[in-house]
mmCIF file of C-alpha atoms in Angstrom:
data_model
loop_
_atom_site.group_PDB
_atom_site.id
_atom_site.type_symbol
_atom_site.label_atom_id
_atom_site.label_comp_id
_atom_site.label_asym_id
_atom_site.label_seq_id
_atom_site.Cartn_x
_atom_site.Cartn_y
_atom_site.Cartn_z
ATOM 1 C CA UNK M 1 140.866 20.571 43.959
ATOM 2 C CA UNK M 2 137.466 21.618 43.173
ATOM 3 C CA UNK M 3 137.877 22.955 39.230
ATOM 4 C CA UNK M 4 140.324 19.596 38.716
ATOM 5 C CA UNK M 5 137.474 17.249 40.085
ATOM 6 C CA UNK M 6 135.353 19.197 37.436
ATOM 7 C CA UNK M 7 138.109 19.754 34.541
ATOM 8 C CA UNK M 8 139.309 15.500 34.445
ATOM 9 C CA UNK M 9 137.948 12.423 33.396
ATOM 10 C CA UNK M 10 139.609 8.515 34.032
ATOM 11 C CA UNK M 11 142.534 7.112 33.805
ATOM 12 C CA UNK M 12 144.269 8.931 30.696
ATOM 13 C CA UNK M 13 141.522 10.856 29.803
ATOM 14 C CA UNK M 14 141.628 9.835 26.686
ATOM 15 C CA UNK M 15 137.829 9.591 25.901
ATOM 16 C CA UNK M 16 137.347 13.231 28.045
ATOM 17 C CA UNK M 17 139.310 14.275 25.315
ATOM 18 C CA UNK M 18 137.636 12.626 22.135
ATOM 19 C CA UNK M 19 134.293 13.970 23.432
ATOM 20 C CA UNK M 20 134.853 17.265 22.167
ATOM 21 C CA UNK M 21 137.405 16.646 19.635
ATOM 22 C CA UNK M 22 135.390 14.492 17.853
ATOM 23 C CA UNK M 23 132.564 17.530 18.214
ATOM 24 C CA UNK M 24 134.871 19.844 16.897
ATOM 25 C CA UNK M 25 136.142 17.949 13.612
ATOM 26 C CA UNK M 26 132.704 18.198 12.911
ATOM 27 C CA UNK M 27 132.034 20.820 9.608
ATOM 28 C CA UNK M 28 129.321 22.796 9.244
ATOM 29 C CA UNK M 29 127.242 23.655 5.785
ATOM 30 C CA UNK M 30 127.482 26.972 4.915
ATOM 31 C CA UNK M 31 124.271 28.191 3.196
ATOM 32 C CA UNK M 32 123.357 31.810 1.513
ATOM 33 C CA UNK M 33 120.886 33.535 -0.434
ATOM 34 C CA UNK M 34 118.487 32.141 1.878
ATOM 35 C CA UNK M 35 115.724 34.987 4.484
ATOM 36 C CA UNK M 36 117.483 34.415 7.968
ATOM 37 C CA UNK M 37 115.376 37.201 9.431
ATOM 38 C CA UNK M 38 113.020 35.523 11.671
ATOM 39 C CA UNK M 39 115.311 32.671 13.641
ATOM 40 C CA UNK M 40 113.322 30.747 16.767
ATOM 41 C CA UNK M 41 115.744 28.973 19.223
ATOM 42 C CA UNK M 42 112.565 27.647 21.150
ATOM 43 C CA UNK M 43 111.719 24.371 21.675
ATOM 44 C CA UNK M 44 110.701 21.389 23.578
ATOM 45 C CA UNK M 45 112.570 19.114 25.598
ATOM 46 C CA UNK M 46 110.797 15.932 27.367
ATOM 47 C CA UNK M 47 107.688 17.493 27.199
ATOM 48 C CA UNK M 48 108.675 21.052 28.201
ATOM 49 C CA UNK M 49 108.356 24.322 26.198
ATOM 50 C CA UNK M 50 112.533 25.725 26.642
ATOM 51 C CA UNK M 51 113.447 28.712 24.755
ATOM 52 C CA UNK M 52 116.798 26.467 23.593
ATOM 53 C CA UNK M 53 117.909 22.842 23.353
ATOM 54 C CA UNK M 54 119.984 22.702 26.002
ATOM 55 C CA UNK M 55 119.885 21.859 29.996
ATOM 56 C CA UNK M 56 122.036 22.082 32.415
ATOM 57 C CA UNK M 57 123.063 18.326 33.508
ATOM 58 C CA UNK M 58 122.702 17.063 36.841
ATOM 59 C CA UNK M 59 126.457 17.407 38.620
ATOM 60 C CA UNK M 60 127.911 16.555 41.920
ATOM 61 C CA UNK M 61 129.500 18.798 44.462
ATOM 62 C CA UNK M 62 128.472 22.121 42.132
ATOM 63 C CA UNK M 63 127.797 23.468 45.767
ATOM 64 C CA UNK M 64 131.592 23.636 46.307
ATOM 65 C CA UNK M 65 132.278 25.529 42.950
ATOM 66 C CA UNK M 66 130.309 28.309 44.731
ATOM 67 C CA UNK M 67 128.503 28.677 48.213
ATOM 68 C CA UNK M 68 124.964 26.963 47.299
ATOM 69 C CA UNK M 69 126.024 26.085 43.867
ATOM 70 C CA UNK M 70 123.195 24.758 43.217
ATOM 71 C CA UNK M 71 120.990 26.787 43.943
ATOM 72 C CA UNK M 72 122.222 29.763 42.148
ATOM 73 C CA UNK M 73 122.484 27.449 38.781
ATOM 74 C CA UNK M 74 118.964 26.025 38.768
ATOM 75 C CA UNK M 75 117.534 30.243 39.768
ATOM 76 C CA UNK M 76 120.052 31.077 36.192
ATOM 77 C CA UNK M 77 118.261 27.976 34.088
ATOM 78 C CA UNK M 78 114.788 29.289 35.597
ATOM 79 C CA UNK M 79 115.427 32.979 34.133
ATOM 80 C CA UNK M 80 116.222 31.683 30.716
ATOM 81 C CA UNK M 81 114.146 29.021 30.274
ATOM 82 C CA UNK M 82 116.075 25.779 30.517
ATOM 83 C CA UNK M 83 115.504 22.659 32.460
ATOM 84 C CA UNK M 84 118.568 22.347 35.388
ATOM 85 C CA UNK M 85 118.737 18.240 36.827
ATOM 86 C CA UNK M 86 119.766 18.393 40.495
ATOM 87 C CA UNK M 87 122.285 15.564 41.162
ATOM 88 C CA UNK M 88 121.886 12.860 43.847
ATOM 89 C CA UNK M 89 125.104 13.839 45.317
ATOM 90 C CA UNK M 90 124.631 17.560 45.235
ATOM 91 C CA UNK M 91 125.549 19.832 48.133
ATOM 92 C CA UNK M 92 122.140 21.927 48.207
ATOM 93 C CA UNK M 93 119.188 19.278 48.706
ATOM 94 C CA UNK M 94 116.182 18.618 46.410
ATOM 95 C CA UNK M 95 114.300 20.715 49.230
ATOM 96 C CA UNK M 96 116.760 23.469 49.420
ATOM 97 C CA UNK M 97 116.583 24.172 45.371
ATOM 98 C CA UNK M 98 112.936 23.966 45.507
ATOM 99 C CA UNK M 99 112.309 26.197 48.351
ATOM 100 C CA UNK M 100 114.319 28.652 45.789
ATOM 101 C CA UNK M 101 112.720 28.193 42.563
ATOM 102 C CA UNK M 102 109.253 28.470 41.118
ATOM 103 C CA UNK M 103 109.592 26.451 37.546
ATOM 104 C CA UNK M 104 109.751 22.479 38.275
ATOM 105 C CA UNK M 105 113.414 20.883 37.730
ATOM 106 C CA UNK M 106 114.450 17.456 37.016
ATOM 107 C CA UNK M 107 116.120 15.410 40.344
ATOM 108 C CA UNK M 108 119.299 12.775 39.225
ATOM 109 C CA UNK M 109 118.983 9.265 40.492
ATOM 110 C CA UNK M 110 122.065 7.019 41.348
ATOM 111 C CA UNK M 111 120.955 3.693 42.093
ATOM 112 C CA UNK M 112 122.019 2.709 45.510
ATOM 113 C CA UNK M 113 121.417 -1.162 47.434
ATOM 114 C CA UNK M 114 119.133 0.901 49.989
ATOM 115 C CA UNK M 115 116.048 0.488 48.166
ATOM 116 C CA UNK M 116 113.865 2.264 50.879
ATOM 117 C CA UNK M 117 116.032 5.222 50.667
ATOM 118 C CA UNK M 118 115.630 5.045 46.925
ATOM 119 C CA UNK M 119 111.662 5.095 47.274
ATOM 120 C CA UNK M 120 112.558 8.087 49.988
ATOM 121 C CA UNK M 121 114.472 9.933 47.287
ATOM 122 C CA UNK M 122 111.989 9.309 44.924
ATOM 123 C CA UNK M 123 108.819 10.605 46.652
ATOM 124 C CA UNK M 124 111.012 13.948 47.872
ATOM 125 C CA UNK M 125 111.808 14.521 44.756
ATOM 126 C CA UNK M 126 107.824 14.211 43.795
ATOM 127 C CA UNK M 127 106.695 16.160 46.801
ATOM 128 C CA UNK M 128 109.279 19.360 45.054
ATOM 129 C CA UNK M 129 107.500 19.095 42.067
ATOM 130 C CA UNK M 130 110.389 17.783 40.097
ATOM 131 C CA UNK M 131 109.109 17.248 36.302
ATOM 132 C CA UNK M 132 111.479 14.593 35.239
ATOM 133 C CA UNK M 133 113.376 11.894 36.816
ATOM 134 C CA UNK M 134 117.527 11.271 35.552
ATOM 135 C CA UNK M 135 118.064 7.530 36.351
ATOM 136 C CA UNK M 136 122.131 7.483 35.818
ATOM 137 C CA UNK M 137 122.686 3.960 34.635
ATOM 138 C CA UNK M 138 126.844 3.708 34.200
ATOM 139 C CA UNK M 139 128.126 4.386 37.962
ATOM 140 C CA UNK M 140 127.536 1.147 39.381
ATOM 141 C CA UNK M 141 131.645 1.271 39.814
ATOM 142 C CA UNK M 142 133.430 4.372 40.106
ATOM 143 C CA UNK M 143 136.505 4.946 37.471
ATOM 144 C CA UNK M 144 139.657 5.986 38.596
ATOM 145 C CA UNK M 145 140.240 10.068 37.990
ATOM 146 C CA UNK M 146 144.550 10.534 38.913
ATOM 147 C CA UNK M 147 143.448 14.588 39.734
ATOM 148 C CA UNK M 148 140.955 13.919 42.485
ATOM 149 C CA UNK M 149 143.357 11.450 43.765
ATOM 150 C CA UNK M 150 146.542 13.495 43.557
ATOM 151 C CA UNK M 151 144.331 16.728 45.430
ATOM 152 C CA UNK M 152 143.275 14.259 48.289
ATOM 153 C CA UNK M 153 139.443 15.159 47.218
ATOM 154 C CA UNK M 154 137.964 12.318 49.173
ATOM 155 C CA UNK M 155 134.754 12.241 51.529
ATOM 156 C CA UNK M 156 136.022 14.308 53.764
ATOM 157 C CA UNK M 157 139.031 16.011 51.612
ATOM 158 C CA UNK M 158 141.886 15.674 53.141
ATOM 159 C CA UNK M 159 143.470 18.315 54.070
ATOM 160 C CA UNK M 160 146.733 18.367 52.654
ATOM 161 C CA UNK M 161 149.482 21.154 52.394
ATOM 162 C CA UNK M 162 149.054 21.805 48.887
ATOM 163 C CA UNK M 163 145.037 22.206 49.814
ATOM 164 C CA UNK M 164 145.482 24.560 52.007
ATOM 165 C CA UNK M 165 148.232 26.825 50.706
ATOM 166 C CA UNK M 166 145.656 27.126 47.107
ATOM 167 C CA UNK M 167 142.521 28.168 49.587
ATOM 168 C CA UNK M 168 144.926 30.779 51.160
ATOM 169 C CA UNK M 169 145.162 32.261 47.408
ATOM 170 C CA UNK M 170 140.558 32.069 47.697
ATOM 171 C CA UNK M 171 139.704 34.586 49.979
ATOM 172 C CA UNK M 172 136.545 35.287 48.417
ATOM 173 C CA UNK M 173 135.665 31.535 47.938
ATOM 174 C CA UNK M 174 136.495 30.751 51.595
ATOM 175 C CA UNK M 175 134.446 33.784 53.149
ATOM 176 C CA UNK M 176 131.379 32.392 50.939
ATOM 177 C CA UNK M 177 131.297 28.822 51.669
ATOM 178 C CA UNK M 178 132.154 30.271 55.721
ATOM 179 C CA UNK M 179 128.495 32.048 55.283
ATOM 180 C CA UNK M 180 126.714 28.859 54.139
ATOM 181 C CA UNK M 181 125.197 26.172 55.833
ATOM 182 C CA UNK M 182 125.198 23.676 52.644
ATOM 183 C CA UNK M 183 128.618 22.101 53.107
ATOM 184 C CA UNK M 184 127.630 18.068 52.481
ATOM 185 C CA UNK M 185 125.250 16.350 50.641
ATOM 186 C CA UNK M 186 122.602 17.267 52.002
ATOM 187 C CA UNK M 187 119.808 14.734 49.698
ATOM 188 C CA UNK M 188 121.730 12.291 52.066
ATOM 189 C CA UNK M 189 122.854 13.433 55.247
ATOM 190 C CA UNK M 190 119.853 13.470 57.925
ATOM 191 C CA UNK M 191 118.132 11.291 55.525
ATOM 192 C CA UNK M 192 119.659 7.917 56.184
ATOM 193 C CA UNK M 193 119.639 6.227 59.452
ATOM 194 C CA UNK M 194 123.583 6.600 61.141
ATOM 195 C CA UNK M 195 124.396 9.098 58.529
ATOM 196 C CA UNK M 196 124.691 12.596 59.970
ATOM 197 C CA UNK M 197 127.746 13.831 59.432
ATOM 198 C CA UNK M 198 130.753 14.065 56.466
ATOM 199 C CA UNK M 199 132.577 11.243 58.297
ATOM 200 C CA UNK M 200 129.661 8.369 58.469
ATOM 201 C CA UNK M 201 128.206 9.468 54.852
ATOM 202 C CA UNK M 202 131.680 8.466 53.378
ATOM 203 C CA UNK M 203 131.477 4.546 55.034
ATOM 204 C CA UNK M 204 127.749 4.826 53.543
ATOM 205 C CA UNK M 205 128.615 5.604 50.227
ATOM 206 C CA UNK M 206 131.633 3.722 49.638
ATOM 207 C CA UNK M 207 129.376 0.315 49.598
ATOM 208 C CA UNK M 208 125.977 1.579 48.013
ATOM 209 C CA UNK M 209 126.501 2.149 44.640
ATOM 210 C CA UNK M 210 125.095 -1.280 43.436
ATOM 211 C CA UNK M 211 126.755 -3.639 41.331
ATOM 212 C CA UNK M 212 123.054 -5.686 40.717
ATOM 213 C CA UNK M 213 121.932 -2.715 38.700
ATOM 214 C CA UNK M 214 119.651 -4.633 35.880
ATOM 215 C CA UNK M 215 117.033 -3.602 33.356
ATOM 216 C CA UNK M 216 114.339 -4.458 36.103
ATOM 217 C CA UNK M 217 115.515 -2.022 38.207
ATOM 218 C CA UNK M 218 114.779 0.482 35.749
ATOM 219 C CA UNK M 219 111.156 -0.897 35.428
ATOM 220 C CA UNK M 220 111.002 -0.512 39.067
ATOM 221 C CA UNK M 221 111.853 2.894 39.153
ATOM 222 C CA UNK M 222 109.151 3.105 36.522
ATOM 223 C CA UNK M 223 106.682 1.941 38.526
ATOM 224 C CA UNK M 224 107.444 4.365 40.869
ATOM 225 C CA UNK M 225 107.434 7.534 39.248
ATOM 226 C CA UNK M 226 104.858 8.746 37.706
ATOM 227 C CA UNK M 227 106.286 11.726 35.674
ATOM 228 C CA UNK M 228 109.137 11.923 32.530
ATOM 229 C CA UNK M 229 111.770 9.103 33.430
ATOM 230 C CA UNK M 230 115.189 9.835 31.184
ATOM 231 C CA UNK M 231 117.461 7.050 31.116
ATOM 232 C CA UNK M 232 121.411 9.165 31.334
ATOM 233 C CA UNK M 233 124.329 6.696 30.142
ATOM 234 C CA UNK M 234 123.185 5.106 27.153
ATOM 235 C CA UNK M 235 126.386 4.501 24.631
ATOM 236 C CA UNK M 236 125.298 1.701 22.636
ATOM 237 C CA UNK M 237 122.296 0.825 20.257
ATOM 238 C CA UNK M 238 121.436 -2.465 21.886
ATOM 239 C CA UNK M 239 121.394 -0.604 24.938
ATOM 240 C CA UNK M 240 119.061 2.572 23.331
ATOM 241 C CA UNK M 241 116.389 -0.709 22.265
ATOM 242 C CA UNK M 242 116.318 -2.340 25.433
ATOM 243 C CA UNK M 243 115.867 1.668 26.811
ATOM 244 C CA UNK M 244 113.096 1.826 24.806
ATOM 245 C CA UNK M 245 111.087 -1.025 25.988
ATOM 246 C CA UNK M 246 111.592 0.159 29.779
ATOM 247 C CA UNK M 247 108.553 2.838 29.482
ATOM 248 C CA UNK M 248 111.499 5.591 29.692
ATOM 249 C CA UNK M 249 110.545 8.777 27.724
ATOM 250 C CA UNK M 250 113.950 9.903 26.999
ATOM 251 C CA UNK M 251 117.694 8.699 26.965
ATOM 252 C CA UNK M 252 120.869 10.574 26.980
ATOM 253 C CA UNK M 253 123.941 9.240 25.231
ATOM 254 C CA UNK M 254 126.586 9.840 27.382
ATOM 255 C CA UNK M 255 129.585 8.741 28.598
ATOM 256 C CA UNK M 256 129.633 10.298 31.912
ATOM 257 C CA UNK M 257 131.805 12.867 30.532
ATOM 258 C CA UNK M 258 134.714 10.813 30.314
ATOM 259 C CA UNK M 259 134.877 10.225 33.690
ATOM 260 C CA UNK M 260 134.073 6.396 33.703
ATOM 261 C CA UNK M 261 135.172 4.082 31.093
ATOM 262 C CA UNK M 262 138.431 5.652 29.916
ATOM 263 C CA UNK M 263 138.856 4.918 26.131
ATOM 264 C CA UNK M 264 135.099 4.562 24.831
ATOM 265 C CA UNK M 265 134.265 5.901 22.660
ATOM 266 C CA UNK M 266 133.514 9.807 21.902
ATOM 267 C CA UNK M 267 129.329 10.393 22.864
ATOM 268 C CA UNK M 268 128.728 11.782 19.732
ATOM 269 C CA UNK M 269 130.671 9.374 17.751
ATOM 270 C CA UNK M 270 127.929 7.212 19.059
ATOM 271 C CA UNK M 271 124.961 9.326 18.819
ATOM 272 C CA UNK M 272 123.894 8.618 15.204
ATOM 273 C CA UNK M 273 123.487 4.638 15.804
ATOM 274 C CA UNK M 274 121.771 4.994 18.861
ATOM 275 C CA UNK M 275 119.235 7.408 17.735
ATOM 276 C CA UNK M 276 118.284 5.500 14.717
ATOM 277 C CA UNK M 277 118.418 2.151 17.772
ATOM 278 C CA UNK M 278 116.104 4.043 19.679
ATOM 279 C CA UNK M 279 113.806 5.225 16.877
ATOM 280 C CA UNK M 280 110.450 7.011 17.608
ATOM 281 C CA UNK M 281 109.668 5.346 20.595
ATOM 282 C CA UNK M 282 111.875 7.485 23.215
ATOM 283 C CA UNK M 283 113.502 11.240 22.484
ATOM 284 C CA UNK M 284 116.955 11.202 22.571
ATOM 285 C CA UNK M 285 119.043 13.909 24.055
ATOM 286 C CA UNK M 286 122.927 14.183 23.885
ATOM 287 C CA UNK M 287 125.709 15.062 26.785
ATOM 288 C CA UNK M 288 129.654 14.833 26.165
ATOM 289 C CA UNK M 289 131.909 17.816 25.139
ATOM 290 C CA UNK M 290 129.255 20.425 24.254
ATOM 291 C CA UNK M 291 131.268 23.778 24.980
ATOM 292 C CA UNK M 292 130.097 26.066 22.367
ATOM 293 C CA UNK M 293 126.350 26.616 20.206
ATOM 294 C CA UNK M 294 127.779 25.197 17.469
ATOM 295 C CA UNK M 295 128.061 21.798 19.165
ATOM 296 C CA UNK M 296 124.789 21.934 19.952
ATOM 297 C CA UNK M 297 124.101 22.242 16.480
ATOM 298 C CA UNK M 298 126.218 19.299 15.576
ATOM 299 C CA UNK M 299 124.139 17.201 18.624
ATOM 300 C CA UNK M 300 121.240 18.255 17.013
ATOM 301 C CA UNK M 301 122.262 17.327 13.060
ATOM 302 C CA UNK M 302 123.208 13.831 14.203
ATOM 303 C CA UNK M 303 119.436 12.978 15.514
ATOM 304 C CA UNK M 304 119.493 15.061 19.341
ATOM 305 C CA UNK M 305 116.847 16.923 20.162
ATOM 306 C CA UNK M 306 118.148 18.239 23.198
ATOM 307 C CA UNK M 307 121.939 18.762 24.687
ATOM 308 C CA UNK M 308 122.904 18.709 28.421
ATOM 309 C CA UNK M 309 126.210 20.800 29.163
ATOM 310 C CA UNK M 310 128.266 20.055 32.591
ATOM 311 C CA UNK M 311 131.435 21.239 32.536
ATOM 312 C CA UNK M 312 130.645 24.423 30.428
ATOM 313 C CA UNK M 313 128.454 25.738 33.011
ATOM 314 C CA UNK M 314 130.334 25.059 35.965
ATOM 315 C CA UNK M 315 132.765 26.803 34.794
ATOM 316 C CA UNK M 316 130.703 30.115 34.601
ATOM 317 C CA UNK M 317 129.801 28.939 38.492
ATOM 318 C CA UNK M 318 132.949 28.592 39.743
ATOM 319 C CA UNK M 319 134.063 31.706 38.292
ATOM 320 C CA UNK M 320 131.193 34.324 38.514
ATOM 321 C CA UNK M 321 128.620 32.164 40.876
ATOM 322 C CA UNK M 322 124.988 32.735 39.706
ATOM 323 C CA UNK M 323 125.563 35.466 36.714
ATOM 324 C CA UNK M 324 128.346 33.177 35.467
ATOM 325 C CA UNK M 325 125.844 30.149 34.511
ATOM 326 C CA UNK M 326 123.728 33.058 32.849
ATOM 327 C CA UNK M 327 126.734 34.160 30.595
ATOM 328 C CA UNK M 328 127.250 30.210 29.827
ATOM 329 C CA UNK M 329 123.971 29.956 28.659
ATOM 330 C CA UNK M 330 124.081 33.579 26.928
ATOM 331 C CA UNK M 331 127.115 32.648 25.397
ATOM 332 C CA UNK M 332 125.530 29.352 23.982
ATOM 333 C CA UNK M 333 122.481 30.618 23.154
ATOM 334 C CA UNK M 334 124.416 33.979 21.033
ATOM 335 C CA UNK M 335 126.531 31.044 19.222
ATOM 336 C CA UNK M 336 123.710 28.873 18.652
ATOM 337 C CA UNK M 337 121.855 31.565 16.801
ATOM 338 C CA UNK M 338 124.582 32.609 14.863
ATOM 339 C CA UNK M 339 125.826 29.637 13.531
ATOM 340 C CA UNK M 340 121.988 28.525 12.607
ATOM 341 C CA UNK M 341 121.647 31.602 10.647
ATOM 342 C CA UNK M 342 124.888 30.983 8.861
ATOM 343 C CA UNK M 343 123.619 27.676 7.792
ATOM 344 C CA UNK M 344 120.679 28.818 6.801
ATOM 345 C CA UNK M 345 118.473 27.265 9.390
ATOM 346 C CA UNK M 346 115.574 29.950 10.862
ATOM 347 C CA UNK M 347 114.036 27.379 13.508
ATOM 348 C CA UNK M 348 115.651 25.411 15.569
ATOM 349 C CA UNK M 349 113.630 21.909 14.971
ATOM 350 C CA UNK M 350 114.972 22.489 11.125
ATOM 351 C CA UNK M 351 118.679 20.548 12.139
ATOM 352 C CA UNK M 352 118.999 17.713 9.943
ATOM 353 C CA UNK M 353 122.464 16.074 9.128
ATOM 354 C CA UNK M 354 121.516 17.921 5.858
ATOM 355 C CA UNK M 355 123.638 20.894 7.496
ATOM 356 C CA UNK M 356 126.710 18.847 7.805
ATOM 357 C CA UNK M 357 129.767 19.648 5.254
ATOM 358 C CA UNK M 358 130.998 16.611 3.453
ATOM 359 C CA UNK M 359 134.628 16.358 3.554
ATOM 360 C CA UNK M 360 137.084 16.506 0.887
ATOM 361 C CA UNK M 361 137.933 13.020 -0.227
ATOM 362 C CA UNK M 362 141.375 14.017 0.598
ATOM 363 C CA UNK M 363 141.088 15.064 4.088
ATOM 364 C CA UNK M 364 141.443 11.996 7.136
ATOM 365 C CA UNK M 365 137.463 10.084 7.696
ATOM 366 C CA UNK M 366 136.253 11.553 11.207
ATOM 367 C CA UNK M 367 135.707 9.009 13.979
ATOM 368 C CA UNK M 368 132.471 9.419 13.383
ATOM 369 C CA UNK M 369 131.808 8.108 10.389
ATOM 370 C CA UNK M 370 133.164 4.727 11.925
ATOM 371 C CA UNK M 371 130.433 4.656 13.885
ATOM 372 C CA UNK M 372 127.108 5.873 11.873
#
């Protein structure tokens, strides 16, 4: 139930899919006679020196991929030098990753109605020495995923037949999440008056997610945090100019992964209009379908300076735990610098939609070009 509430988005999944088809019909330039010796991956995203584009995006429940999920992927972004965003509704608390870690990560905010437990939220993740604040702006309703339903994966999961006969196949899995103590979320449980156990967080969270959510509430949260703000869920270029007038530093075009509004459209079908919407004024960084470094490279062409992979690195958690995230990010990083030298490019900051491949007149338009 776990890897399907990772590996599905809503309804038909139709837009899950298009995320990374529409990455992969994507060509890249091919480029010779050029001195590829020296290549630099490094960078900066938001502010921070990274020795790639990429960071690990904030996402729930990665504690139940792997005992203290968390915890192991934000110590694997640490070692290599990329920024890891600790979700709202993680498993391991904004105390427990930072009690584990020495470099600064960025906490995820979902906007709930309790605003004193936002301000709560906000100053713990202040007092960890989080660098950046992730205000999620498109999960003010939750869509409809037919997996999570059909596995019973509910607050509590229910327990169901099926359930149990697959953990009987996960010894391993079983015996680790039996030696841990992070089994809820824990940024909420003990935090919230009434809410101290699986049973009383679900009748919580089932009416907080608020419905009011409004460009004001972004200012607030503004107001209260003094560090990087990044705006995650931005889709449109209206949207990317009214993000830039908010005091935000960065935005993420995103469309939760698929997991929201089924049949929008693709994130980086969308990414070239919103970065030119959002100009100079905020950086822009991309999330949707990035599973290999080429995507990033194709983020990066269209007007990203930064990519945020999910999926990809929870799969590496789920399978291997902490030195699974590491061979994600090896694996990216390997690709990454492989395809750049093939195009030609020795620095990282050199992608430019210059690098793209025009297509043959023949050959079907892309999505994207629909879009730019």
């Amino acid at each position: 139930m776990f890897y399907d509430y990772v590996d599905c988005g809503a309804w038909t999944e139709s837009t899950y899919r298009a995320n990374s088809e529409d990455l992969a019909r994507i060509r890249l330039r091919q480029r010779v006679g050029i001195d590829i010796s020296q290549r630099n991956l490094s960078t900066r995203m938001v502010g921070e020196a990274v020795t790639m584009p990429v960071a690990l995006a904030p996402t729930g429940l990665a504690g139940m991929q792997w005992a203290d999920g968390e915890i192991l992927a934000a110590r694997a972004a640490e070692r290599f030098g990329v920024p890891f965003a600790l979700s709202t509704v993680s498993v391991c608390s904004i105390e427990d990753v930072a009690a584990h870690t020495s470099r600064p990560f960025w906490f995820q905010l979902y906007m709930m109605k309790d605003r004193a437990f936002m301000q709560r939220l906000i100053a713990r993740a202040r007092d960890a020495n989080c660098s950046a604040l992730v205000l999620t702006l498109d999960l003010q309703v939750q869509g409809q995923r037919h997996k999570d339903i059909k596995n019973g994966l509910s607050t509590p999961p229910k327990p169901t037949l099926r359930n149990l006969a697959n953990l009987a196949t996960k010894p391993r899995w079983c015996l680790n999440m039996l030696g841990t103590k992070r089994r809820t979320f824990r940024n909420i449980v003990g935090h919230v008056e009434g809410v101290e156990d699986v049973s009383s967080l679900a009748h919580w969270v089932a009416g907080q997610f608020d419905q009011t959510l409004s460009w004001e509430d972004v200012r607030w949260v503004r107001r209260l945090w003094d560090r990087k703000l990044i705006l995650k869920g931005i889709l449109d270029p209206e949207d990317a100019r009214i993000a830039a007038t908010t005091g935000a530093d960065a935005i993420v075009v995103s469309n939760h992964g698929g997991r929201q509004l089924d049949g929008a459209a693709s994130s980086i079908s969308m990414l070239p209009a919103v970065a030119e919407a959002a100009g100079e004024q905020v950086e822009v960084l991309f999330d949707g379908g990035i599973r290999s470094g080429q995507d990033v490279l194709r983020a990066l062409a269209l007007g990203a300076k930064g990519v945020l992979i999910g999926r990809a690195f929870l799969y590496g958690l789920g399978a291997m735990g902490e030195a699974g995230v590491t061979a994600c990010l090896d694996i990216i990083r390997k690709e990454l610098d492989v395809t750049m030298a093939l195009c030609g490019i020795t620095d990282v900051a050199e992608a430019r939609r210059a690098l793209l491949e025009a297509r043959a007149p023949a050959q079907p338009e892309p999505r994207l070009a629909r879009h730019a």
